[in-house]
Amino acid sequence: MSLKDQITEDMKTAMRAKDSERLGTIRLLQAAMKQKEVDERIVLDDAAVVAIVDKLIKQRKDSITAFEGAGRQDLADKEKAELAVLAAYLPERMSEAEVQQAVQAIVAELGASGPGDMGKVMGAVKARLAGKADMGLVSAAVKAALAR
Protein backbone atom coordinates (compact mmCIF):
# COMPACT_ATOMS: atom_id res chain seq x y z
CA MET A 1 0.00 0.00 0.00
CA SER A 2 1.40 3.39 -0.97
CA LEU A 3 1.86 6.12 1.60
CA LYS A 4 -0.87 8.16 -0.09
CA ASP A 5 -3.33 5.25 0.28
CA GLN A 6 -2.28 4.77 3.90
CA ILE A 7 -3.04 8.43 4.64
CA THR A 8 -6.50 8.05 3.05
CA GLU A 9 -7.21 4.93 5.14
CA ASP A 10 -6.04 6.72 8.30
CA MET A 11 -8.41 9.58 7.48
CA LYS A 12 -11.32 7.14 7.22
CA THR A 13 -10.32 5.53 10.51
CA ALA A 14 -10.13 8.94 12.22
CA MET A 15 -13.60 9.80 10.84
CA ARG A 16 -15.08 6.58 12.21
CA ALA A 17 -13.42 7.13 15.58
CA LYS A 18 -14.58 10.78 15.62
CA ASP A 19 -10.99 11.84 16.37
CA SER A 20 -11.32 15.45 15.19
CA GLU A 21 -7.74 16.56 15.97
CA ARG A 22 -6.17 13.69 14.04
CA LEU A 23 -8.71 14.08 11.24
CA GLY A 24 -7.95 17.78 10.89
CA THR A 25 -4.22 17.15 10.61
CA ILE A 26 -4.68 14.38 8.04
CA ARG A 27 -6.99 16.59 5.99
CA LEU A 28 -4.38 19.34 6.10
CA LEU A 29 -1.79 16.88 4.79
CA GLN A 30 -4.12 15.69 2.05
CA ALA A 31 -4.84 19.28 1.03
CA ALA A 32 -1.10 19.96 0.72
CA MET A 33 -0.66 16.78 -1.36
CA LYS A 34 -3.59 17.66 -3.64
CA GLN A 35 -2.28 21.21 -4.07
CA LYS A 36 1.11 19.87 -5.17
CA GLU A 37 -0.55 17.47 -7.63
CA VAL A 38 -2.73 20.20 -9.13
CA ASP A 39 0.04 22.81 -9.30
CA GLU A 40 2.56 20.53 -10.99
CA ARG A 41 0.09 18.25 -12.81
CA ILE A 42 1.71 15.11 -11.43
CA VAL A 43 0.74 12.08 -9.37
CA LEU A 44 2.69 11.98 -6.12
CA ASP A 45 4.86 9.00 -5.32
CA ASP A 46 5.97 8.06 -1.80
CA ALA A 47 9.13 10.20 -1.98
CA ALA A 48 7.10 13.30 -2.89
CA VAL A 49 4.63 12.61 -0.07
CA VAL A 50 7.53 12.28 2.40
CA ALA A 51 8.90 15.62 1.17
CA ILE A 52 5.53 17.26 1.82
CA VAL A 53 5.32 15.70 5.28
CA ASP A 54 8.87 16.94 5.98
CA LYS A 55 7.87 20.46 4.96
CA LEU A 56 4.77 20.41 7.18
CA ILE A 57 6.79 19.11 10.13
CA LYS A 58 9.34 21.90 9.69
CA GLN A 59 6.49 24.42 9.69
CA ARG A 60 5.11 22.90 12.90
CA LYS A 61 8.52 23.05 14.62
CA ASP A 62 8.92 26.72 13.63
CA SER A 63 5.42 27.47 14.90
CA ILE A 64 6.05 25.71 18.21
CA THR A 65 9.18 27.79 18.76
CA ALA A 66 7.32 31.01 17.93
CA PHE A 67 4.31 30.19 20.11
CA GLU A 68 6.43 29.18 23.09
CA GLY A 69 8.46 32.37 22.71
CA ALA A 70 5.24 34.39 22.76
CA GLY A 71 3.90 32.54 25.80
CA ARG A 72 1.07 30.82 23.90
CA GLN A 73 1.40 27.30 25.28
CA ASP A 74 -2.14 26.40 24.16
CA LEU A 75 -1.23 26.95 20.51
CA ALA A 76 2.15 25.27 20.95
CA ASP A 77 0.42 22.17 22.34
CA LYS A 78 -1.92 22.07 19.32
CA GLU A 79 1.08 22.26 16.96
CA LYS A 80 2.84 19.49 18.93
CA ALA A 81 -0.20 17.24 18.53
CA GLU A 82 -0.19 17.88 14.75
CA LEU A 83 3.54 17.21 14.66
CA ALA A 84 3.03 13.80 16.30
CA VAL A 85 0.38 12.84 13.72
CA LEU A 86 2.58 13.94 10.80
CA ALA A 87 5.70 12.23 12.16
CA ALA A 88 3.95 8.86 11.88
CA TYR A 89 4.13 9.13 8.07
CA LEU A 90 7.89 9.56 7.90
CA PRO A 91 10.16 6.58 7.30
CA GLU A 92 12.62 5.69 10.01
CA ARG A 93 15.30 8.38 10.16
CA MET A 94 19.03 7.86 10.00
CA SER A 95 20.95 8.38 13.24
CA GLU A 96 23.38 11.25 13.60
CA ALA A 97 26.34 8.86 13.24
CA GLU A 98 24.88 7.37 10.03
CA VAL A 99 24.32 10.87 8.62
CA GLN A 100 27.92 11.88 9.37
CA GLN A 101 29.21 8.68 7.79
CA ALA A 102 27.14 9.22 4.63
CA VAL A 103 28.22 12.88 4.39
CA GLN A 104 31.91 11.92 4.79
CA ALA A 105 31.56 9.39 1.98
CA ILE A 106 29.92 11.93 -0.35
CA VAL A 107 32.52 14.61 0.48
CA ALA A 108 35.31 12.15 -0.32
CA GLU A 109 33.57 11.01 -3.49
CA LEU A 110 33.16 14.58 -4.77
CA GLY A 111 36.64 15.63 -3.67
CA ALA A 112 35.22 18.65 -1.84
CA SER A 113 37.81 20.52 0.17
CA GLY A 114 36.33 23.60 1.79
CA PRO A 115 33.29 25.74 2.53
CA GLY A 116 33.20 26.90 -1.10
CA ASP A 117 32.06 23.40 -2.10
CA MET A 118 29.06 23.47 0.26
CA GLY A 119 26.47 23.91 -2.52
CA LYS A 120 27.84 21.04 -4.58
CA VAL A 121 27.97 18.71 -1.57
CA MET A 122 24.51 19.70 -0.29
CA GLY A 123 23.01 19.02 -3.72
CA ALA A 124 24.45 15.50 -3.79
CA VAL A 125 23.59 14.80 -0.15
CA LYS A 126 20.03 16.08 -0.56
CA ALA A 127 19.49 13.82 -3.56
CA ARG A 128 20.67 10.73 -1.68
CA LEU A 129 19.33 11.36 1.82
CA ALA A 130 16.03 13.14 1.14
CA GLY A 131 13.34 11.63 3.33
CA LYS A 132 15.85 9.43 5.14
CA ALA A 133 17.49 12.05 7.34
CA ASP A 134 16.68 15.34 9.04
CA MET A 135 18.10 18.01 6.73
CA GLY A 136 19.11 20.17 9.70
CA LEU A 137 21.40 17.36 10.87
CA VAL A 138 22.65 16.88 7.33
CA SER A 139 23.52 20.56 6.94
CA ALA A 140 25.42 20.60 10.22
CA ALA A 141 27.31 17.43 9.22
CA VAL A 142 28.27 18.95 5.84
CA LYS A 143 29.51 22.16 7.48
CA ALA A 144 31.57 20.15 9.95
CA ALA A 145 33.01 17.92 7.21
CA LEU A 146 34.03 20.88 5.02
CA ALA A 147 35.51 22.87 7.92
CA ARG A 148 38.28 20.30 8.35
Tab-separated table of C-alpha atoms in Angstrom:
chain	number	residue	atom	x	y	z
A	1	MET	CA	0.000	0.000	0.000
A	2	SER	CA	1.404	3.389	-0.967
A	3	LEU	CA	1.861	6.116	1.597
A	4	LYS	CA	-0.872	8.157	-0.092
A	5	ASP	CA	-3.330	5.247	0.275
A	6	GLN	CA	-2.278	4.771	3.897
A	7	ILE	CA	-3.043	8.426	4.636
A	8	THR	CA	-6.505	8.052	3.053
A	9	GLU	CA	-7.207	4.931	5.143
A	10	ASP	CA	-6.042	6.718	8.298
A	11	MET	CA	-8.409	9.575	7.483
A	12	LYS	CA	-11.325	7.145	7.216
A	13	THR	CA	-10.324	5.535	10.512
A	14	ALA	CA	-10.132	8.942	12.218
A	15	MET	CA	-13.598	9.799	10.840
A	16	ARG	CA	-15.078	6.577	12.210
A	17	ALA	CA	-13.417	7.133	15.585
A	18	LYS	CA	-14.577	10.782	15.622
A	19	ASP	CA	-10.992	11.845	16.369
A	20	SER	CA	-11.324	15.450	15.194
A	21	GLU	CA	-7.739	16.559	15.971
A	22	ARG	CA	-6.174	13.695	14.043
A	23	LEU	CA	-8.712	14.077	11.235
A	24	GLY	CA	-7.948	17.785	10.887
A	25	THR	CA	-4.224	17.147	10.610
A	26	ILE	CA	-4.678	14.378	8.041
A	27	ARG	CA	-6.992	16.585	5.991
A	28	LEU	CA	-4.380	19.343	6.102
A	29	LEU	CA	-1.790	16.877	4.791
A	30	GLN	CA	-4.119	15.690	2.047
A	31	ALA	CA	-4.837	19.281	1.026
A	32	ALA	CA	-1.103	19.959	0.718
A	33	MET	CA	-0.662	16.781	-1.356
A	34	LYS	CA	-3.586	17.662	-3.635
A	35	GLN	CA	-2.281	21.207	-4.068
A	36	LYS	CA	1.107	19.866	-5.175
A	37	GLU	CA	-0.550	17.472	-7.629
A	38	VAL	CA	-2.728	20.195	-9.131
A	39	ASP	CA	0.043	22.811	-9.302
A	40	GLU	CA	2.560	20.528	-10.985
A	41	ARG	CA	0.091	18.248	-12.812
A	42	ILE	CA	1.714	15.109	-11.426
A	43	VAL	CA	0.736	12.081	-9.367
A	44	LEU	CA	2.695	11.978	-6.122
A	45	ASP	CA	4.859	8.998	-5.316
A	46	ASP	CA	5.970	8.058	-1.799
A	47	ALA	CA	9.130	10.199	-1.983
A	48	ALA	CA	7.103	13.295	-2.889
A	49	VAL	CA	4.631	12.606	-0.070
A	50	VAL	CA	7.529	12.276	2.397
A	51	ALA	CA	8.901	15.619	1.166
A	52	ILE	CA	5.526	17.260	1.821
A	53	VAL	CA	5.319	15.699	5.280
A	54	ASP	CA	8.865	16.941	5.984
A	55	LYS	CA	7.868	20.458	4.960
A	56	LEU	CA	4.774	20.411	7.175
A	57	ILE	CA	6.794	19.106	10.127
A	58	LYS	CA	9.339	21.896	9.689
A	59	GLN	CA	6.490	24.422	9.688
A	60	ARG	CA	5.111	22.900	12.899
A	61	LYS	CA	8.518	23.054	14.617
A	62	ASP	CA	8.916	26.718	13.633
A	63	SER	CA	5.418	27.473	14.899
A	64	ILE	CA	6.051	25.710	18.212
A	65	THR	CA	9.185	27.792	18.757
A	66	ALA	CA	7.320	31.014	17.934
A	67	PHE	CA	4.305	30.190	20.109
A	68	GLU	CA	6.428	29.184	23.092
A	69	GLY	CA	8.456	32.374	22.714
A	70	ALA	CA	5.240	34.393	22.758
A	71	GLY	CA	3.905	32.543	25.802
A	72	ARG	CA	1.072	30.818	23.902
A	73	GLN	CA	1.399	27.302	25.277
A	74	ASP	CA	-2.144	26.400	24.162
A	75	LEU	CA	-1.229	26.953	20.510
A	76	ALA	CA	2.155	25.268	20.953
A	77	ASP	CA	0.416	22.173	22.339
A	78	LYS	CA	-1.917	22.071	19.323
A	79	GLU	CA	1.081	22.256	16.962
A	80	LYS	CA	2.844	19.488	18.930
A	81	ALA	CA	-0.204	17.242	18.527
A	82	GLU	CA	-0.191	17.885	14.754
A	83	LEU	CA	3.545	17.208	14.658
A	84	ALA	CA	3.030	13.800	16.303
A	85	VAL	CA	0.385	12.835	13.722
A	86	LEU	CA	2.578	13.939	10.801
A	87	ALA	CA	5.703	12.226	12.163
A	88	ALA	CA	3.952	8.857	11.878
A	89	TYR	CA	4.127	9.130	8.067
A	90	LEU	CA	7.892	9.557	7.896
A	91	PRO	CA	10.158	6.578	7.301
A	92	GLU	CA	12.621	5.687	10.015
A	93	ARG	CA	15.300	8.377	10.157
A	94	MET	CA	19.029	7.863	9.998
A	95	SER	CA	20.946	8.377	13.236
A	96	GLU	CA	23.382	11.248	13.602
A	97	ALA	CA	26.344	8.862	13.240
A	98	GLU	CA	24.881	7.375	10.032
A	99	VAL	CA	24.324	10.873	8.617
A	100	GLN	CA	27.923	11.883	9.370
A	101	GLN	CA	29.215	8.685	7.792
A	102	ALA	CA	27.139	9.223	4.632
A	103	VAL	CA	28.223	12.876	4.385
A	104	GLN	CA	31.907	11.917	4.787
A	105	ALA	CA	31.556	9.394	1.978
A	106	ILE	CA	29.925	11.930	-0.352
A	107	VAL	CA	32.519	14.615	0.476
A	108	ALA	CA	35.314	12.145	-0.316
A	109	GLU	CA	33.575	11.010	-3.491
A	110	LEU	CA	33.161	14.583	-4.765
A	111	GLY	CA	36.644	15.628	-3.674
A	112	ALA	CA	35.221	18.648	-1.842
A	113	SER	CA	37.812	20.524	0.169
A	114	GLY	CA	36.325	23.605	1.789
A	115	PRO	CA	33.293	25.745	2.530
A	116	GLY	CA	33.195	26.898	-1.101
A	117	ASP	CA	32.061	23.396	-2.101
A	118	MET	CA	29.065	23.470	0.263
A	119	GLY	CA	26.471	23.905	-2.518
A	120	LYS	CA	27.839	21.036	-4.575
A	121	VAL	CA	27.973	18.707	-1.572
A	122	MET	CA	24.512	19.700	-0.287
A	123	GLY	CA	23.012	19.017	-3.717
A	124	ALA	CA	24.454	15.501	-3.793
A	125	VAL	CA	23.587	14.805	-0.151
A	126	LYS	CA	20.031	16.076	-0.558
A	127	ALA	CA	19.490	13.818	-3.560
A	128	ARG	CA	20.670	10.731	-1.676
A	129	LEU	CA	19.326	11.358	1.823
A	130	ALA	CA	16.027	13.144	1.135
A	131	GLY	CA	13.335	11.627	3.327
A	132	LYS	CA	15.846	9.433	5.138
A	133	ALA	CA	17.487	12.054	7.341
A	134	ASP	CA	16.681	15.338	9.036
A	135	MET	CA	18.103	18.014	6.726
A	136	GLY	CA	19.108	20.166	9.702
A	137	LEU	CA	21.395	17.359	10.875
A	138	VAL	CA	22.654	16.882	7.326
A	139	SER	CA	23.522	20.564	6.937
A	140	ALA	CA	25.421	20.595	10.225
A	141	ALA	CA	27.313	17.434	9.224
A	142	VAL	CA	28.265	18.945	5.843
A	143	LYS	CA	29.508	22.157	7.479
A	144	ALA	CA	31.569	20.150	9.950
A	145	ALA	CA	33.006	17.920	7.214
A	146	LEU	CA	34.026	20.877	5.023
A	147	ALA	CA	35.513	22.866	7.918
A	148	ARG	CA	38.284	20.302	8.351
